[in-house]
């Protein structure tokens, strides 16, 4: 059983989004929860009625000030959803990922509020070792990865320089209910949509690339642990320690959904990561994190 923060005033940025909304659901019973979201990708139907909604752009300083009034704990989930978007518009991605995060950290410093930040395995780029540990050098291959690596660094620096309690969580490939299924979404939600509609399931390239897929409920648990841990000023991988090829994933989704879709191969995605699998021993040892939902179970319940 994961210890949940209690009796706190909590802000979840991106609280109407995929990860943020699940986190809000886990927090509302015991805490006063505020959501900051501009609905650029978040959905109104995800907003928990027991939370207070502040609608606005995190880049706006007045909005940020209002949303952070008297908070003790911040989960920073707002950000750019896809790597591709950051490649198409690196400046806008930088404003959202980095400028806004820095402003948020400054505000947290004023308030002495703990901040748990969404970092990403994108900071590692093509890892030199599998499974990839937190000691892997940063080698991002996208503006998104570069921005997340700076965010991750800033989190540590704010603890070192100012004693602010921060924890960065390096998410691997998250999936689960409420993930949108548009072109910029995660591959599982895209394959699910294609299989359900009987459309071809589109595997990029040969499909031999691997990913470590972690269920959003496990990601929520990692966040709750990060909110109460004594091991702050640190970054942790949040995955499962297992991986599958995208080709296997396509076939599994087709079979589990009983779909007659064909699995087709398209051109490989430029700059795609070939292998990804998290070493989660640090999160296990220091946070007490343990993934609980194996991929086949997660897919079956999703379908
Ligand atoms: C994920 C995250 C991103 C970042 C990154 C870190 C999502 C949406 N993106 O990017 O935020 O954290 O990990 O490295 O979760 N694919 C297909 N067919 C499709 C769509 C995708 O074969 O229709 C392949 C794609 O080429 C890739 C794999 O599936 O090899 C995963 O793609 P993705 O977009 O779900 O996630 P990724 O790893 O690029």
PDB file of C-alpha atoms in Angstrom, residues 9 127-128 157 193 199 204 247 269 274:
ATOM      1  CA  UNK A   9      -2.937  21.900  -0.453  1.00  0.00           C
ATOM      2  CA  UNK A 127      21.072   4.598 -24.449  1.00  0.00           C
ATOM      3  CA  UNK A 128      24.522   2.991 -24.390  1.00  0.00           C
ATOM      4  CA  UNK A 157      20.024  22.265  -8.626  1.00  0.00           C
ATOM      5  CA  UNK A 193      -7.998   2.641 -32.102  1.00  0.00           C
ATOM      6  CA  UNK A 199      -8.013  -0.340 -39.780  1.00  0.00           C
ATOM      7  CA  UNK A 204       6.914   2.140 -38.054  1.00  0.00           C
ATOM      8  CA  UNK A 247       5.847  -5.612 -33.676  1.00  0.00           C
ATOM      9  CA  UNK A 269      10.397   7.095 -37.850  1.00  0.00           C
ATOM     10  CA  UNK A 274      15.938   1.544 -30.972  1.00  0.00           C
TER      11      UNK A 274
END
